[in-house]
Amino acid sequence: MTVRVLIADDDPLIRDVLRDVLDDEPDLEVVAVAADAREAVELAERHSPTVVVLDVRMPFGGGSLAATEILQRAPGTRILAFSAYADAGAVDEMRRAGVTDYLAKGVRNTELVAAVRRLGGG
């Protein structure tokens, strides 16, 4: 089973690295990449990804608003918050929005891949 992934981050370098890391895995497929919260919601609705890797702080509403909207428009999607901010407030806000898991940027690629697989049911 292939895990379909949407990447949403406002940093183009992060988006490119995430795409490269995830697309290198035979069981993961990046189906779309978004640069802001609004685009993340639109692409999630269009592609119904298995997992969304979602930055917490992005233009046009941020990660918590995007997470809430994505879960309404693409039921069954699991969300992995991926952020430079690991403070309790940010984590709590994302959990209240329905985020399944939270990773701080800077984790090893293997941890990120494992988290995406875990959320994707693999």
PDB file of C-alpha atoms in Angstrom:
ATOM      1  CA  MET A   1       0.000   0.000   0.000  1.00  0.00           C
ATOM      2  CA  THR A   2       1.307   3.423  -0.940  1.00  0.00           C
ATOM      3  CA  VAL A   3       0.942   6.250   1.570  1.00  0.00           C
ATOM      4  CA  ARG A   4      -0.147   9.415  -0.249  1.00  0.00           C
ATOM      5  CA  VAL A   5       1.465  12.513   1.306  1.00  0.00           C
ATOM      6  CA  LEU A   6       0.756  16.243   1.104  1.00  0.00           C
ATOM      7  CA  ILE A   7       3.559  18.540   2.264  1.00  0.00           C
ATOM      8  CA  ALA A   8       2.605  22.014   3.525  1.00  0.00           C
ATOM      9  CA  ASP A   9       5.362  24.422   4.565  1.00  0.00           C
ATOM     10  CA  ASP A  10       6.031  28.070   3.730  1.00  0.00           C
ATOM     11  CA  ASP A  11       9.801  27.521   3.440  1.00  0.00           C
ATOM     12  CA  PRO A  12      10.710  26.390  -0.107  1.00  0.00           C
ATOM     13  CA  LEU A  13      13.903  24.677   1.082  1.00  0.00           C
ATOM     14  CA  ILE A  14      11.987  22.633   3.670  1.00  0.00           C
ATOM     15  CA  ARG A  15       9.369  21.698   1.049  1.00  0.00           C
ATOM     16  CA  ASP A  16      12.066  20.508  -1.360  1.00  0.00           C
ATOM     17  CA  VAL A  17      13.940  18.494   1.276  1.00  0.00           C
ATOM     18  CA  LEU A  18      10.744  16.880   2.572  1.00  0.00           C
ATOM     19  CA  ARG A  19       9.686  15.957  -0.951  1.00  0.00           C
ATOM     20  CA  ASP A  20      13.111  14.427  -1.701  1.00  0.00           C
ATOM     21  CA  VAL A  21      13.206  12.453   1.565  1.00  0.00           C
ATOM     22  CA  LEU A  22       9.640  11.130   1.274  1.00  0.00           C
ATOM     23  CA  ASP A  23       9.703  10.439  -2.468  1.00  0.00           C
ATOM     24  CA  ASP A  24      12.866   8.361  -2.006  1.00  0.00           C
ATOM     25  CA  GLU A  25      10.801   5.829  -0.063  1.00  0.00           C
ATOM     26  CA  PRO A  26       9.134   3.193  -2.276  1.00  0.00           C
ATOM     27  CA  ASP A  27       5.952   3.084  -0.180  1.00  0.00           C
ATOM     28  CA  LEU A  28       5.477   6.868   0.080  1.00  0.00           C
ATOM     29  CA  GLU A  29       4.231   9.169  -2.685  1.00  0.00           C
ATOM     30  CA  VAL A  30       4.145  12.960  -2.431  1.00  0.00           C
ATOM     31  CA  VAL A  31       0.912  13.853  -4.247  1.00  0.00           C
ATOM     32  CA  ALA A  32       1.006  17.629  -3.654  1.00  0.00           C
ATOM     33  CA  VAL A  33       3.037  20.431  -2.070  1.00  0.00           C
ATOM     34  CA  ALA A  34       1.550  23.610  -0.554  1.00  0.00           C
ATOM     35  CA  ALA A  35       3.223  26.898   0.395  1.00  0.00           C
ATOM     36  CA  ASP A  36       0.535  28.227   2.752  1.00  0.00           C
ATOM     37  CA  ALA A  37      -2.470  27.136   4.818  1.00  0.00           C
ATOM     38  CA  ARG A  38      -5.066  28.048   2.183  1.00  0.00           C
ATOM     39  CA  GLU A  39      -3.289  26.057  -0.508  1.00  0.00           C
ATOM     40  CA  ALA A  40      -2.862  23.113   1.900  1.00  0.00           C
ATOM     41  CA  VAL A  41      -6.626  22.962   2.467  1.00  0.00           C
ATOM     42  CA  GLU A  42      -7.404  23.182  -1.274  1.00  0.00           C
ATOM     43  CA  LEU A  43      -4.861  20.500  -2.182  1.00  0.00           C
ATOM     44  CA  ALA A  44      -5.993  18.181   0.609  1.00  0.00           C
ATOM     45  CA  GLU A  45      -9.565  18.432  -0.610  1.00  0.00           C
ATOM     46  CA  ARG A  46      -8.474  17.751  -4.199  1.00  0.00           C
ATOM     47  CA  HIS A  47      -6.024  14.882  -3.522  1.00  0.00           C
ATOM     48  CA  SER A  48      -7.368  13.258  -0.302  1.00  0.00           C
ATOM     49  CA  PRO A  49      -3.889  12.379   0.972  1.00  0.00           C
ATOM     50  CA  THR A  50      -3.361   9.690   3.565  1.00  0.00           C
ATOM     51  CA  VAL A  51      -1.032  11.960   5.569  1.00  0.00           C
ATOM     52  CA  VAL A  52      -0.419  15.714   5.597  1.00  0.00           C
ATOM     53  CA  VAL A  53       2.958  16.946   6.861  1.00  0.00           C
ATOM     54  CA  LEU A  54       1.886  20.394   8.063  1.00  0.00           C
ATOM     55  CA  ASP A  55       3.979  23.316   9.274  1.00  0.00           C
ATOM     56  CA  VAL A  56       2.514  24.958  12.377  1.00  0.00           C
ATOM     57  CA  ARG A  57       3.169  28.578  11.395  1.00  0.00           C
ATOM     58  CA  MET A  58       2.275  29.468   7.817  1.00  0.00           C
ATOM     59  CA  PRO A  59       0.625  32.376   5.996  1.00  0.00           C
ATOM     60  CA  PHE A  60      -3.170  32.544   5.580  1.00  0.00           C
ATOM     61  CA  GLY A  61      -4.338  31.062   8.847  1.00  0.00           C
ATOM     62  CA  GLY A  62      -1.519  28.879  10.133  1.00  0.00           C
ATOM     63  CA  GLY A  63      -1.359  25.194  10.818  1.00  0.00           C
ATOM     64  CA  SER A  64      -4.202  24.854  13.315  1.00  0.00           C
ATOM     65  CA  LEU A  65      -6.748  26.475  11.003  1.00  0.00           C
ATOM     66  CA  ALA A  66      -5.465  24.399   8.087  1.00  0.00           C
ATOM     67  CA  ALA A  67      -5.646  21.203  10.173  1.00  0.00           C
ATOM     68  CA  THR A  68      -9.253  21.870  11.183  1.00  0.00           C
ATOM     69  CA  GLU A  69     -10.289  22.591   7.586  1.00  0.00           C
ATOM     70  CA  ILE A  70      -8.386  19.636   6.138  1.00  0.00           C
ATOM     71  CA  LEU A  71     -10.025  17.220   8.561  1.00  0.00           C
ATOM     72  CA  GLN A  72     -13.464  18.573   7.617  1.00  0.00           C
ATOM     73  CA  ARG A  73     -12.849  18.447   3.864  1.00  0.00           C
ATOM     74  CA  ALA A  74     -10.732  15.287   3.642  1.00  0.00           C
ATOM     75  CA  PRO A  75     -12.040  12.968   6.369  1.00  0.00           C
ATOM     76  CA  GLY A  76      -9.709  10.109   7.168  1.00  0.00           C
ATOM     77  CA  THR A  77      -6.587  12.172   6.504  1.00  0.00           C
ATOM     78  CA  ARG A  78      -4.027  12.013   9.308  1.00  0.00           C
ATOM     79  CA  ILE A  79      -1.980  15.102  10.108  1.00  0.00           C
ATOM     80  CA  LEU A  80       1.636  15.269  11.233  1.00  0.00           C
ATOM     81  CA  ALA A  81       2.542  18.712  12.555  1.00  0.00           C
ATOM     82  CA  PHE A  82       6.129  19.512  11.634  1.00  0.00           C
ATOM     83  CA  SER A  83       7.460  22.655  13.249  1.00  0.00           C
ATOM     84  CA  ALA A  84      10.444  24.563  14.524  1.00  0.00           C
ATOM     85  CA  TYR A  85       8.261  25.414  17.532  1.00  0.00           C
ATOM     86  CA  ALA A  86       8.002  22.615  20.078  1.00  0.00           C
ATOM     87  CA  ASP A  87       6.583  24.693  22.936  1.00  0.00           C
ATOM     88  CA  ALA A  88       3.637  23.256  24.853  1.00  0.00           C
ATOM     89  CA  GLY A  89       1.249  25.957  23.605  1.00  0.00           C
ATOM     90  CA  ALA A  90       1.908  25.179  19.948  1.00  0.00           C
ATOM     91  CA  VAL A  91       1.623  21.443  20.530  1.00  0.00           C
ATOM     92  CA  ASP A  92      -1.657  21.835  22.477  1.00  0.00           C
ATOM     93  CA  GLU A  93      -3.136  24.123  19.813  1.00  0.00           C
ATOM     94  CA  MET A  94      -2.373  21.612  17.064  1.00  0.00           C
ATOM     95  CA  ARG A  95      -3.706  18.675  19.093  1.00  0.00           C
ATOM     96  CA  ARG A  96      -6.983  20.571  19.687  1.00  0.00           C
ATOM     97  CA  ALA A  97      -7.185  21.089  15.910  1.00  0.00           C
ATOM     98  CA  GLY A  98      -7.044  17.318  15.394  1.00  0.00           C
ATOM     99  CA  VAL A  99      -3.369  16.764  14.626  1.00  0.00           C
ATOM    100  CA  THR A 100      -2.402  13.138  15.169  1.00  0.00           C
ATOM    101  CA  ASP A 101       1.338  13.552  15.778  1.00  0.00           C
ATOM    102  CA  TYR A 102       3.870  16.366  16.266  1.00  0.00           C
ATOM    103  CA  LEU A 103       7.547  16.408  15.288  1.00  0.00           C
ATOM    104  CA  ALA A 104      10.059  19.198  15.778  1.00  0.00           C
ATOM    105  CA  LYS A 105      12.063  20.229  12.724  1.00  0.00           C
ATOM    106  CA  GLY A 106      15.585  18.927  12.992  1.00  0.00           C
ATOM    107  CA  VAL A 107      14.605  15.316  13.707  1.00  0.00           C
ATOM    108  CA  ARG A 108      16.414  12.670  11.714  1.00  0.00           C
ATOM    109  CA  ASN A 109      14.956  11.789   8.334  1.00  0.00           C
ATOM    110  CA  THR A 110      14.362   8.244   9.567  1.00  0.00           C
ATOM    111  CA  GLU A 111      12.125   9.592  12.362  1.00  0.00           C
ATOM    112  CA  LEU A 112      10.102  11.646   9.907  1.00  0.00           C
ATOM    113  CA  VAL A 113       9.681   8.714   7.514  1.00  0.00           C
ATOM    114  CA  ALA A 114       8.697   6.419  10.418  1.00  0.00           C
ATOM    115  CA  ALA A 115       6.087   8.929  11.622  1.00  0.00           C
ATOM    116  CA  VAL A 116       4.556   9.255   8.139  1.00  0.00           C
ATOM    117  CA  ARG A 117       4.418   5.459   7.799  1.00  0.00           C
ATOM    118  CA  ARG A 118       2.886   5.086  11.259  1.00  0.00           C
ATOM    119  CA  LEU A 119       0.150   7.613  10.474  1.00  0.00           C
ATOM    120  CA  GLY A 120      -0.377   6.066   7.058  1.00  0.00           C
ATOM    121  CA  GLY A 121      -1.085   2.711   8.631  1.00  0.00           C
ATOM    122  CA  GLY A 122       2.154   1.097   7.568  1.00  0.00           C
TER     123      GLY A 122
END
